[in-house]
Coordinates of C-alpha atoms in Angstrom, one line a residue:
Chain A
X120 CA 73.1 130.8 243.2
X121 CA 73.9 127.5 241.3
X122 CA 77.0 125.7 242.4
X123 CA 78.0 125.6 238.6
X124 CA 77.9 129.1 238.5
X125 CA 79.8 129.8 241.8
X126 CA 82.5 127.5 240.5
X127 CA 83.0 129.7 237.0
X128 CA 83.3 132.8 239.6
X129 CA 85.7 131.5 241.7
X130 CA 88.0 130.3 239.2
X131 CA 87.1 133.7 237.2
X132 CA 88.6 135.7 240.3
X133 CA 92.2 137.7 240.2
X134 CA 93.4 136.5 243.6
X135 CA 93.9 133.2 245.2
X136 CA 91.9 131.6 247.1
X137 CA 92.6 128.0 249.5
X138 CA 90.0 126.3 251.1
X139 CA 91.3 124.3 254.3
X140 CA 89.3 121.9 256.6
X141 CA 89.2 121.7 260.5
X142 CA 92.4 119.4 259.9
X143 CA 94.2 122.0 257.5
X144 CA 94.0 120.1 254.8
X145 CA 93.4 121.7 251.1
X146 CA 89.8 121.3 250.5
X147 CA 89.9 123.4 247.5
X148 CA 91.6 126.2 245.2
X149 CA 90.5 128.1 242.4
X150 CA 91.7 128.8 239.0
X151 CA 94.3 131.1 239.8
X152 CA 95.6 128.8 242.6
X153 CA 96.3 126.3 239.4
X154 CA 97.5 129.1 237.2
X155 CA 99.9 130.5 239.5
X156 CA 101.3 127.4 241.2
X157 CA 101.3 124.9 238.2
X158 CA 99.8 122.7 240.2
X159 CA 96.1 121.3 239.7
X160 CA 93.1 121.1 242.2
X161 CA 93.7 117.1 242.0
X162 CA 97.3 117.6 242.5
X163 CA 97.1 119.2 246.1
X164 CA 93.3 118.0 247.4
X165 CA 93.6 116.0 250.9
X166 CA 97.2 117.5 251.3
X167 CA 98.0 120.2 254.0
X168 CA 99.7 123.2 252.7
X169 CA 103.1 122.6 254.3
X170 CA 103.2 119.0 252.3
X171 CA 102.6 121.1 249.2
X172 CA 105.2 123.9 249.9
X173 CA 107.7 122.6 252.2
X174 CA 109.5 126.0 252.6
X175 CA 106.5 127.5 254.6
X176 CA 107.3 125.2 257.8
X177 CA 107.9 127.0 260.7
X178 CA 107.1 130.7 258.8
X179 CA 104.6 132.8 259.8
X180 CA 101.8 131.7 256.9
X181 CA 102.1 128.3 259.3
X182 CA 101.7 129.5 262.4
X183 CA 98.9 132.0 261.3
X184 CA 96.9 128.9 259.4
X185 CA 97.0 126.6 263.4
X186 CA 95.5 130.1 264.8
X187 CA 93.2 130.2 262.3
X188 CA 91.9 126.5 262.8
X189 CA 92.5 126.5 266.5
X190 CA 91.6 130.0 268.0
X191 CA 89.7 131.3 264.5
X192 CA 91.7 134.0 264.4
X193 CA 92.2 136.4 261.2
X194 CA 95.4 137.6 260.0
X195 CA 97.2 139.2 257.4
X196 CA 100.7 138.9 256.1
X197 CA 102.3 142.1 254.3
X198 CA 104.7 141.6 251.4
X199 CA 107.7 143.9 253.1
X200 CA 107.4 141.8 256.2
X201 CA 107.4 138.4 254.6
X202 CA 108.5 138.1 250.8
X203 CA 108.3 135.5 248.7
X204 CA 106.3 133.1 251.1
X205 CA 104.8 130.6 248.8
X206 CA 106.4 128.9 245.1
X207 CA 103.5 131.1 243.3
X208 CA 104.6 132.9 239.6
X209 CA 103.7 136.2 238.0
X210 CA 104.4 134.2 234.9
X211 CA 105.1 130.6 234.3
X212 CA 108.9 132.1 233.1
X213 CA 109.6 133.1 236.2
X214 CA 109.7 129.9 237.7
X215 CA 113.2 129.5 235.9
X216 CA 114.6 132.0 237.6
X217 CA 112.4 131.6 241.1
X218 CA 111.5 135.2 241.1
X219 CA 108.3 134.5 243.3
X220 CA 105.3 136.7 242.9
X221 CA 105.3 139.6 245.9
X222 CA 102.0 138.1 247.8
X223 CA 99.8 140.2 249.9
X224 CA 97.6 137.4 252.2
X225 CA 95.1 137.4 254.7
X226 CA 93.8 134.3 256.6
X227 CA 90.2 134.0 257.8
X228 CA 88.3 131.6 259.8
X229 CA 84.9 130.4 258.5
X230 CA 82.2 129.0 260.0
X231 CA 81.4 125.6 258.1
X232 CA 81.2 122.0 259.0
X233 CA 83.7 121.3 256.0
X234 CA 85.7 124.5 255.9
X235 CA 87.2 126.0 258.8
X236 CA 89.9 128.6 257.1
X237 CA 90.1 130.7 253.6
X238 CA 93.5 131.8 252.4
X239 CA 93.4 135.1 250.3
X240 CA 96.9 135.6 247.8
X241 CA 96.7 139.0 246.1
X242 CA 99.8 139.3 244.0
X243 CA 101.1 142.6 244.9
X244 CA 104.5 142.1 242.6
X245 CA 103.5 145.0 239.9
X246 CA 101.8 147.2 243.1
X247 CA 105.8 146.8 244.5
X248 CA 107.4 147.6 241.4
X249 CA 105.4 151.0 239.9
X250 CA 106.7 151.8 244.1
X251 CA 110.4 150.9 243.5
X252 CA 110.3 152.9 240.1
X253 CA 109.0 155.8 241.8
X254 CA 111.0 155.0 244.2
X255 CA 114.4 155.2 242.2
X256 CA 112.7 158.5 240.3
X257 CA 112.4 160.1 243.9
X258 CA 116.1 158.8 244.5
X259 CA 117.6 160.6 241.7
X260 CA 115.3 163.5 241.9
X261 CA 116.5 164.4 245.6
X262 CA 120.0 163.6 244.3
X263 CA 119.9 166.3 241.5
X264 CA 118.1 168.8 243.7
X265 CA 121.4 168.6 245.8
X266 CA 124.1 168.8 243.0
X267 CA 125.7 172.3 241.6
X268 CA 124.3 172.0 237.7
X269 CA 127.6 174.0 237.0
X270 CA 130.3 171.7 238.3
X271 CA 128.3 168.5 239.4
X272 CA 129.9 169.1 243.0
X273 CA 127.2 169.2 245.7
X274 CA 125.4 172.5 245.8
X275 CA 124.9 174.6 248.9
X276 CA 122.0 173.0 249.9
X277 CA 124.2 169.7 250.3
X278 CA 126.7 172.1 252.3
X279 CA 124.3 173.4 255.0
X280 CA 122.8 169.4 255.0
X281 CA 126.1 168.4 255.6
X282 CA 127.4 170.4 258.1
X283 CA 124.5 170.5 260.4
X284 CA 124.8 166.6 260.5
X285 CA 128.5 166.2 260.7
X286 CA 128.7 169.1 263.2
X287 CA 126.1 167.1 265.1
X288 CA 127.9 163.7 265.1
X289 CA 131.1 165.5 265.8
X290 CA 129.7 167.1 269.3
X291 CA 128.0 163.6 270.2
X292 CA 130.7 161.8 269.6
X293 CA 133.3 164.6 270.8
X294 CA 135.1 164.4 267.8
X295 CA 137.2 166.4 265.5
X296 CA 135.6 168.1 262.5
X297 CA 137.7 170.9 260.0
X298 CA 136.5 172.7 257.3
X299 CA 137.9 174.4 253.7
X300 CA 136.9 177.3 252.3
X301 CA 138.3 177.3 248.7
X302 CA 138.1 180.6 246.9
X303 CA 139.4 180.8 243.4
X304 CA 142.0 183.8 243.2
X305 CA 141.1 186.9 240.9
X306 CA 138.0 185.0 239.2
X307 CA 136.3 188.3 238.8
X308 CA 139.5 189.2 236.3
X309 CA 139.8 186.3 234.8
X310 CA 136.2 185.8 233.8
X311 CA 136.5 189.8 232.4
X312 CA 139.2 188.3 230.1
X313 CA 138.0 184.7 229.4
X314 CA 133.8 185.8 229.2
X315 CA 131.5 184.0 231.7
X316 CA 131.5 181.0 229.6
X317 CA 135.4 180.7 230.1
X318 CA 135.4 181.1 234.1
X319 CA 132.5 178.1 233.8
X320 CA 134.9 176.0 231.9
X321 CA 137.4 177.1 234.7
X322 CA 135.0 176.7 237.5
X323 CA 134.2 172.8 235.8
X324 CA 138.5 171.9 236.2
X325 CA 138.7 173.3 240.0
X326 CA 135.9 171.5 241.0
X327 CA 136.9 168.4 239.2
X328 CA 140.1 168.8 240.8
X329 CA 139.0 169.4 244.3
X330 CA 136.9 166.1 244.0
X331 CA 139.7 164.0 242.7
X332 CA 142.3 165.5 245.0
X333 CA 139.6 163.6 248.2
X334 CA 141.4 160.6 249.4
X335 CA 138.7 159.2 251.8
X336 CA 135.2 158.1 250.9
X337 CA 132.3 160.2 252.3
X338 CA 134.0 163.3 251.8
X339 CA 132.2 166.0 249.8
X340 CA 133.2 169.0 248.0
X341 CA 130.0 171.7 247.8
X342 CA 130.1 175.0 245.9
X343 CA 129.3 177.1 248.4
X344 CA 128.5 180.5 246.9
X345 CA 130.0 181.9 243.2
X346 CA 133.9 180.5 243.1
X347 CA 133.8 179.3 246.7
X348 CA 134.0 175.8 247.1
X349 CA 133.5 174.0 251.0
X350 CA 134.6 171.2 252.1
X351 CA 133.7 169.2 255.3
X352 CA 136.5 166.6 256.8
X353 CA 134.7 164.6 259.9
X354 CA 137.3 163.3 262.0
X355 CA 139.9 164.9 261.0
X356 CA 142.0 167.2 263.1
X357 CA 144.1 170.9 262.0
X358 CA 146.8 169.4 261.4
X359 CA 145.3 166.4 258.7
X360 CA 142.9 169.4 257.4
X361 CA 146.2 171.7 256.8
X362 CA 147.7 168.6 254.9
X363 CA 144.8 168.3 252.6
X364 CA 144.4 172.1 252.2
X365 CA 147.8 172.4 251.1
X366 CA 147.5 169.0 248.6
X367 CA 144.5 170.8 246.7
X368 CA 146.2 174.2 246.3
X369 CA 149.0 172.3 245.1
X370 CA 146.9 170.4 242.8
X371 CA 145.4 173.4 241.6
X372 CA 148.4 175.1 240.5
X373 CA 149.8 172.0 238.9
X374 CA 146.6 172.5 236.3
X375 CA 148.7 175.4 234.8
X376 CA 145.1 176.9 233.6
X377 CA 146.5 179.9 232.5
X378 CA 145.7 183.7 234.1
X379 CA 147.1 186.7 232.6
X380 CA 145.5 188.5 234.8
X381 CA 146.6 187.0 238.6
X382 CA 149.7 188.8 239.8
X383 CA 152.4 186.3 240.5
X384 CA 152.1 183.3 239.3
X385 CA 150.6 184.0 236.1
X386 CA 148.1 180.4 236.8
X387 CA 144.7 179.6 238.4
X388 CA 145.1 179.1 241.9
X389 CA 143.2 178.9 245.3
X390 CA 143.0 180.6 248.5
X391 CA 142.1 178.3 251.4
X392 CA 140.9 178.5 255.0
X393 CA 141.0 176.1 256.9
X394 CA 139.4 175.6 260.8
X395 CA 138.9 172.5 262.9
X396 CA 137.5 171.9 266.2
X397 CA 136.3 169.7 268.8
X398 CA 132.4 171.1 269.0
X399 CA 131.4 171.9 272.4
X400 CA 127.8 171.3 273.3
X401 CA 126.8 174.7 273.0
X402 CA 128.7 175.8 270.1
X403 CA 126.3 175.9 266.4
X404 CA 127.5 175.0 263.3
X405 CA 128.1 178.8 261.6
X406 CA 131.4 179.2 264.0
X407 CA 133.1 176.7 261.8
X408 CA 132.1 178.4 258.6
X409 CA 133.3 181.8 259.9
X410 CA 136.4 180.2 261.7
X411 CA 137.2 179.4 257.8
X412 CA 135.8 182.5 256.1
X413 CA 138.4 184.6 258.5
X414 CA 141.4 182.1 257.8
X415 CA 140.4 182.5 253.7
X416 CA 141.0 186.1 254.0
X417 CA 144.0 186.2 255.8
X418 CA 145.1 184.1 253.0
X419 CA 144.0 186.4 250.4
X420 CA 145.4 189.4 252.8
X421 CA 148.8 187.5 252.5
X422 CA 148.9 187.2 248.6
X423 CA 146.8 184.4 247.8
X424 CA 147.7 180.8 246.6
X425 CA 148.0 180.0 249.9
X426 CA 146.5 178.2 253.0
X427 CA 146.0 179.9 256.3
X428 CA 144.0 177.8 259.7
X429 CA 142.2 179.6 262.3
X430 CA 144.0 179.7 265.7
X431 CA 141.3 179.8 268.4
X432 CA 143.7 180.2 271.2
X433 CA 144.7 184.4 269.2
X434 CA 141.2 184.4 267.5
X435 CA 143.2 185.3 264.0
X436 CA 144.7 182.7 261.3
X437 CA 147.9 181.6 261.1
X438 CA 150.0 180.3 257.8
X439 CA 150.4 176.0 257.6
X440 CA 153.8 175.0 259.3
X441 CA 156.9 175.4 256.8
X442 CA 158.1 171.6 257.2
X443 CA 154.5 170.5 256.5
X444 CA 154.3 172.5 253.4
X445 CA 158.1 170.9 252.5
X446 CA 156.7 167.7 252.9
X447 CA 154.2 167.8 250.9
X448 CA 156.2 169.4 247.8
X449 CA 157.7 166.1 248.3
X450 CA 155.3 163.8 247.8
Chain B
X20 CA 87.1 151.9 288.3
X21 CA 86.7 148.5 290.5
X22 CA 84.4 146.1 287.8
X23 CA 87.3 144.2 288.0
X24 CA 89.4 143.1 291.5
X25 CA 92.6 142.9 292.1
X26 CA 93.5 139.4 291.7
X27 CA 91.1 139.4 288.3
X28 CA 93.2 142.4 287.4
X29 CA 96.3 140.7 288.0
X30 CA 95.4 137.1 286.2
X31 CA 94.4 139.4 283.3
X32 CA 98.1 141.1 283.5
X33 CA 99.5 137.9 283.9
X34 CA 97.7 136.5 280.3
X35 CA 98.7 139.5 278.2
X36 CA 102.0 139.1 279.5
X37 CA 102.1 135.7 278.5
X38 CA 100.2 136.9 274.8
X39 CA 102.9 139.6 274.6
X40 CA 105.9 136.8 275.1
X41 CA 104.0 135.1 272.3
X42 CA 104.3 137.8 269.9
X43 CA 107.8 138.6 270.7
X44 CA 108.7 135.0 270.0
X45 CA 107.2 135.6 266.5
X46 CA 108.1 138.6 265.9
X47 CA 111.8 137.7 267.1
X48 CA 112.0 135.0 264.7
X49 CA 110.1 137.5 261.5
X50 CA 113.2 139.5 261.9
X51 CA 116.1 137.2 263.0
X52 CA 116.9 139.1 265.6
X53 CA 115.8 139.4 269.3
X54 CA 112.6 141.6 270.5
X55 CA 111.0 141.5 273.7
X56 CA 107.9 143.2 274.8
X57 CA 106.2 143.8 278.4
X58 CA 102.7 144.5 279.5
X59 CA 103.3 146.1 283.1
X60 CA 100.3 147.6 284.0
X61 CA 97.0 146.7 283.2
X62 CA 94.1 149.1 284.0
X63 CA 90.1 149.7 283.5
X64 CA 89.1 153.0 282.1
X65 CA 86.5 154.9 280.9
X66 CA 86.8 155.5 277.5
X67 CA 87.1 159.4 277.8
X68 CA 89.5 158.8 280.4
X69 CA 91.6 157.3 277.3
X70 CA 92.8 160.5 276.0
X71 CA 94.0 162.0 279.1
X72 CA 95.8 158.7 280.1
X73 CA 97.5 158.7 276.8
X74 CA 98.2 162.4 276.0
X75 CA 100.0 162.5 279.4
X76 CA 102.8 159.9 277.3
X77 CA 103.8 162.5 274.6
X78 CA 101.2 161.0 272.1
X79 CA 100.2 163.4 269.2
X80 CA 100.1 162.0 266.0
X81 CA 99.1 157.9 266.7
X82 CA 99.5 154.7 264.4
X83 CA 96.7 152.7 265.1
X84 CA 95.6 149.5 264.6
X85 CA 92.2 147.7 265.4
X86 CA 90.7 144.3 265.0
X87 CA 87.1 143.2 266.3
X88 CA 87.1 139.7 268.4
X89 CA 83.6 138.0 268.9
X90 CA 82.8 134.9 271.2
X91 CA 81.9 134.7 275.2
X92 CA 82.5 138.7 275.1
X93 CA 83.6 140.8 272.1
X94 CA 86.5 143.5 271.8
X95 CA 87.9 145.9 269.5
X96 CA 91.1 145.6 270.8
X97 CA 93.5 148.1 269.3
X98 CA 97.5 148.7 269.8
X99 CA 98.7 152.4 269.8
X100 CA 101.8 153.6 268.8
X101 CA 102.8 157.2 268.9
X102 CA 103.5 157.8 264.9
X103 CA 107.1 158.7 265.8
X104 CA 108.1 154.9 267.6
X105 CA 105.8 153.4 264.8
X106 CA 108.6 154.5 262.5
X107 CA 111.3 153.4 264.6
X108 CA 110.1 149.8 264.7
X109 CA 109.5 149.7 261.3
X110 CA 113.4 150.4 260.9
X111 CA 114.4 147.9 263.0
X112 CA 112.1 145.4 261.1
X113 CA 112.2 146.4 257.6
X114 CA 115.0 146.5 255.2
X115 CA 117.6 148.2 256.4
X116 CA 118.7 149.7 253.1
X117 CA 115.3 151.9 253.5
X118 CA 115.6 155.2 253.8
X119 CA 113.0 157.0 256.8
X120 CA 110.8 158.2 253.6
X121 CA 110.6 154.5 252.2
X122 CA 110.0 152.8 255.9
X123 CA 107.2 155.8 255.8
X124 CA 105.8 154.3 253.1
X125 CA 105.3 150.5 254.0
X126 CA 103.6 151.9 257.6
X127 CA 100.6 150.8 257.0
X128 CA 101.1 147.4 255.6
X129 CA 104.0 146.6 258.3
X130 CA 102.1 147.8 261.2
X131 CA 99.2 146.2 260.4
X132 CA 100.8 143.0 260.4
X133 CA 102.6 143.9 263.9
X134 CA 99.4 144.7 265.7
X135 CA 97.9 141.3 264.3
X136 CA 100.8 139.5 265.8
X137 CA 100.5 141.1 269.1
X138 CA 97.2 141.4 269.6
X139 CA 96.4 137.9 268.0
X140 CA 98.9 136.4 270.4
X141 CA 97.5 137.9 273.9
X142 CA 93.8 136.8 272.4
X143 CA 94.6 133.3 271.5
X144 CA 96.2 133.5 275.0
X145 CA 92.9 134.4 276.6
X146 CA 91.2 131.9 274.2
X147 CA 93.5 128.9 274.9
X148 CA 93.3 129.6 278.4
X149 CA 89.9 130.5 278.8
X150 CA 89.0 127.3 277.1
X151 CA 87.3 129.1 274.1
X152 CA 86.5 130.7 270.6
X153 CA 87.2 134.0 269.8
X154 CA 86.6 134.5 266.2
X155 CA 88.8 137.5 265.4
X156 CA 88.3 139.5 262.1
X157 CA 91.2 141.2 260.1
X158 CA 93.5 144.3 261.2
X159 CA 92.6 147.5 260.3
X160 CA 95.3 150.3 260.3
X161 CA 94.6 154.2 261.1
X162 CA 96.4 157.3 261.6
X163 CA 94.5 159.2 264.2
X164 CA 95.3 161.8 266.7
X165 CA 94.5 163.1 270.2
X166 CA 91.1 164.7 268.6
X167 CA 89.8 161.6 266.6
X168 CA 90.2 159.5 269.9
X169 CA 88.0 162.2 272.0
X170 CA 85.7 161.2 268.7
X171 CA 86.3 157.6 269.7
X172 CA 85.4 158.5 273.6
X173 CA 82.0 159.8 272.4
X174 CA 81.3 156.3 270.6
X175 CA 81.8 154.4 273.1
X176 CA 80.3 156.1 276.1
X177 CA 78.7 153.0 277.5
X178 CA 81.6 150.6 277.4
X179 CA 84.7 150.3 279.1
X180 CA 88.8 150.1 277.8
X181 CA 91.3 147.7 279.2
X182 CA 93.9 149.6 279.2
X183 CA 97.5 147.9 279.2
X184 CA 100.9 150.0 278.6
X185 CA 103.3 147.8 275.9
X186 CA 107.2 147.7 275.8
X187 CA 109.1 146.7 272.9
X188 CA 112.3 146.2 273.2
X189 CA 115.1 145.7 270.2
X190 CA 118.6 146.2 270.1
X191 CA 118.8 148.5 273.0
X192 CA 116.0 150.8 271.8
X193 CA 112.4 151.1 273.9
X194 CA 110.0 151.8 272.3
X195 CA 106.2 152.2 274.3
X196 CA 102.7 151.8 272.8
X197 CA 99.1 151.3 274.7
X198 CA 97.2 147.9 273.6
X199 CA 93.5 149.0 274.7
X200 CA 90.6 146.5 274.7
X201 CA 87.3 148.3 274.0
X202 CA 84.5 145.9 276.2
X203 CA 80.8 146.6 276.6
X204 CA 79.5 146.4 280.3
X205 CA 78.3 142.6 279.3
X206 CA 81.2 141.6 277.9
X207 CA 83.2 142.8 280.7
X208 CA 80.9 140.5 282.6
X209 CA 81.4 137.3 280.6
X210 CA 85.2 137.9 280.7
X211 CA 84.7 138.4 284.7
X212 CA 82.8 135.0 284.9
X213 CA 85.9 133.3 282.3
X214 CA 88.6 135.2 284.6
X215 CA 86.3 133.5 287.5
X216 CA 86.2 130.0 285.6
X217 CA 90.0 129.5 285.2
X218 CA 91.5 130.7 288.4
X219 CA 89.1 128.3 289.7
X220 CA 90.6 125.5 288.1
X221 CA 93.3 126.7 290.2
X222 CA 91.6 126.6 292.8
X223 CA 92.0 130.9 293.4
X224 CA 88.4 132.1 292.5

């Protein structure tokens, strides 16, 4: 092949290539070098790479480029382990705002009196972002596939997620853990009266109020089955789970949705359970979730709009201190 | 297997240890943060001895990868991780922000680039100390498992694997891999007769 025609090739090529001597100094680069770098064949020849990019001293491109000349040793440096190495641009606008192309490299020896080491730059930025689009697609994806498409709460699958994982870190860590179970009172009555479309809108304002009524990051309201809602408290004790129990029912109540139907109070209101624990080793998850389930019924056994714990020392649920409930009226 | 004596075996220890150092050092300073890593035992198998060895360690699903060395003796050498401590190094090295699926996804790339550092570091050790060339090509990353390395066995009847257990060590976590250097009968020879060469310069041959 003429040397003409290797020349229109090289400089034809979508990838960088550097040519270094036995001393490390640029020997050559083609047309893409130029294109990417702003800088010209004449501009760099004679020069070793870390006089032409400074910032590459002491990086890994550096040390790989001395094993290269010294040992002939290959290597390859991946974009997620080393971004941004050298000043090179996806476009020349970029270089305003120094948003470096992503570079995929690899370093070869070669056997040449002149040349002693190729450099390889594959710009890998559009490779990274089609993967961070997906990426964020996945991201949402999973995130939908774990909300209720009713209420926007966290669906059950989020529920049994979450509570194998908090139940986990809570017997590592020997730590408290409490659970509600939130069960709207007489739904089945009121969506006879209202029509399903009316015990979705009221479904919709619980939930919304559950969520709102959460004080601490990280915690989660789920719908756990048709007007049951769950809620997971990690380090948080009977007493601080009673507290927030009560808070919800209140704020519940103080929605005055109204109910023809429920006896009493003539409003929408919750039944809640409420159980808490310090997980032994042995225990599974489920106990929680029935500890609740038996404290919800109690509650609806005592007349509903009301909170009952479980007390694991009589194996039966119990209704939330007087003074505690006084306090709270309070607040 | 006794193609290689004692004090050869431990000189060879003693160069992979100082290789391994190498790449920590590198390694430590890719991710601002401290790593070290431990050759303890070196040993000479026969490649279908390779399997057993490493399926005694839990191994199943393995992240491999290879790279071929030529000069006075040529190597594939390859580093082994068991898939599951691949993925924990990766989350001590990558982002943080990653989620397991994401660190899952740059795998290959990442521990490509690991297994050049290590095993680029204990061959420029050899090569610096040896006094020679080794011209290394460029890594190649595989999944495999216990079958495809009875595969591997079967392809390499007639040479013999340097066999060296690897410790990595970052913030409190250990995580253990196999670096294994595949050498022909002749090149176990020629890297006899450079083992011979440089403990003579100390005066230990």
């Amino acid at each position: 092949m003429d040397i003409e025609l290797a020349e229109q090739l090289i400089d034809s090529l979508r990838v960088g290539l550097i040519l270094l001597d036995h001393e490390g100094r640029i020997k050559s680069w083609n047309g893409w070098m130029q294109h990417h770098s702003g800088l010209t064949l004449a501009d760099v020849r004679g020069q070793r790479l870390d006089t032409c990019f400074p910032d590459i001293s002491g990086s890994r491109l550096e040390a790989s480029i001395t094993d290269t000349l010294r040992f002939k040793l290959s290597a390859m440096l991946a974009p997620s382990l080393n971004p941004n190495l050298l000043p090179l641009y996806h476009r020349p606008a970029d270089r305003q705002h120094d948003q470096r192309m992503q570079q995929l490299i690899y370093i070869t020896p070669l056997r040449h009196p002149r040349c002693a080491c190729l450099i390889q730059i594959h710009d890998m930025t559009a490779a990274l972002r089609r993967e961070r689009r997906l990426r964020a697609q996945s991201t949402q994806l999973i995130e939908t596939s774990y909300q209720d498409a009713l209420t926007g709460v966290g669906n059950r699958r989020r529920f049994d997620q979450d509570l194998a994982q908090r139940f986990r870190q809570a017997q590592d860590k020997q730590r408290p853990i409490a659970m509600l179970m939130i069960d709207v009172d007489n739904f089945k009555a009121y969506n006879d009266h209202f029509g399903h479309q009316g015990g979705d809108a009221c479904l919709i304002q619980v939930a919304r109020t559950l969520r709102e009524g959460l004080r601490r990051d990280g915690d989660r309201v789920s719908r756990y089955g048709g007007e049951e809602f769950a809620l997971l408290l990690s380090e948080t004790d009977r007493e601080a789970a009673c507290a927030v129990a009560e808070r919800l029912r209140m704020a519940v109540e103080q929605l005055n949705l109204p109910h023809p139907l429920a006896s009493g109070i003539g409003h929408v209101s919750v039944s809640i359970g409420v159980a808490a624990m310090i997980p032994t080793r042995e225990q599974l998850c489920y106990i929680l979730v029935a500890q609740a389930d038996l404290a919800l019924y109690s509650a609806k056994d005592a007349g509903r709009n009301c909170c009952m714990w479980y007390d694991a020392a009589s194996g039966s649920a119990s209704p939330l201190p007087a003074s505690l409930i006084a306090d709270l009226a309070v607040d | 297997m006794s193609e290689l004596s004692e004090l050869y075996r431990d000189a060879l220890g003693e160069l992979f240890n100082i290789g391994v150092g190498r790449a920590a050092h590198s390694l430590s300073q890719m991710v601002r943060n401290e790593i070290e890593l431990s050759a303890p035992f070196v040993d000479l198998i026969r490649p279908d001895e390779v399997a057993v060895t490493l399926m005694g360690s839990e191994f199943q699903e393995l992240s491999l990868v290879s790279i071929d060395f030529a000069g006075p003796f040529a190597s594939k050498a390859m580093l082994l991780f068991p898939e599951r401590n691949a993925l924990a190094i990766l989350s001590n090295m990558l982002d943080p922000e990653l989620t397991p699926e994401e660190v899952a996804e740059f795998e290959q790339e990442a521990m490509c680039e690991i297994g050049n550092i290590i095993l680029n570091a204990c061959m420029s050790t050899l090569a610096d100390e040896f006094q020679i060339e080794l011209h290394g090509g460029l890594p190649e990353h595989f999944f495999c498992d216990t079958d495809s390395l009875a595969q591997f066995a079967a392809d390499s009847a007639d040479h013999l694997v340097l066999l060296l257990q690897i410790q990595l060590n970052m913030r409190q976590q250990f995580v253990q891999g196999h670096l294994l250097f595949l050498l022909s009968f002749s090149s176990l020879q020629a890297l006899s007769a450079c083992l011979e060469r440089y403990l003579d310069r100390f005066g230990m041959a």
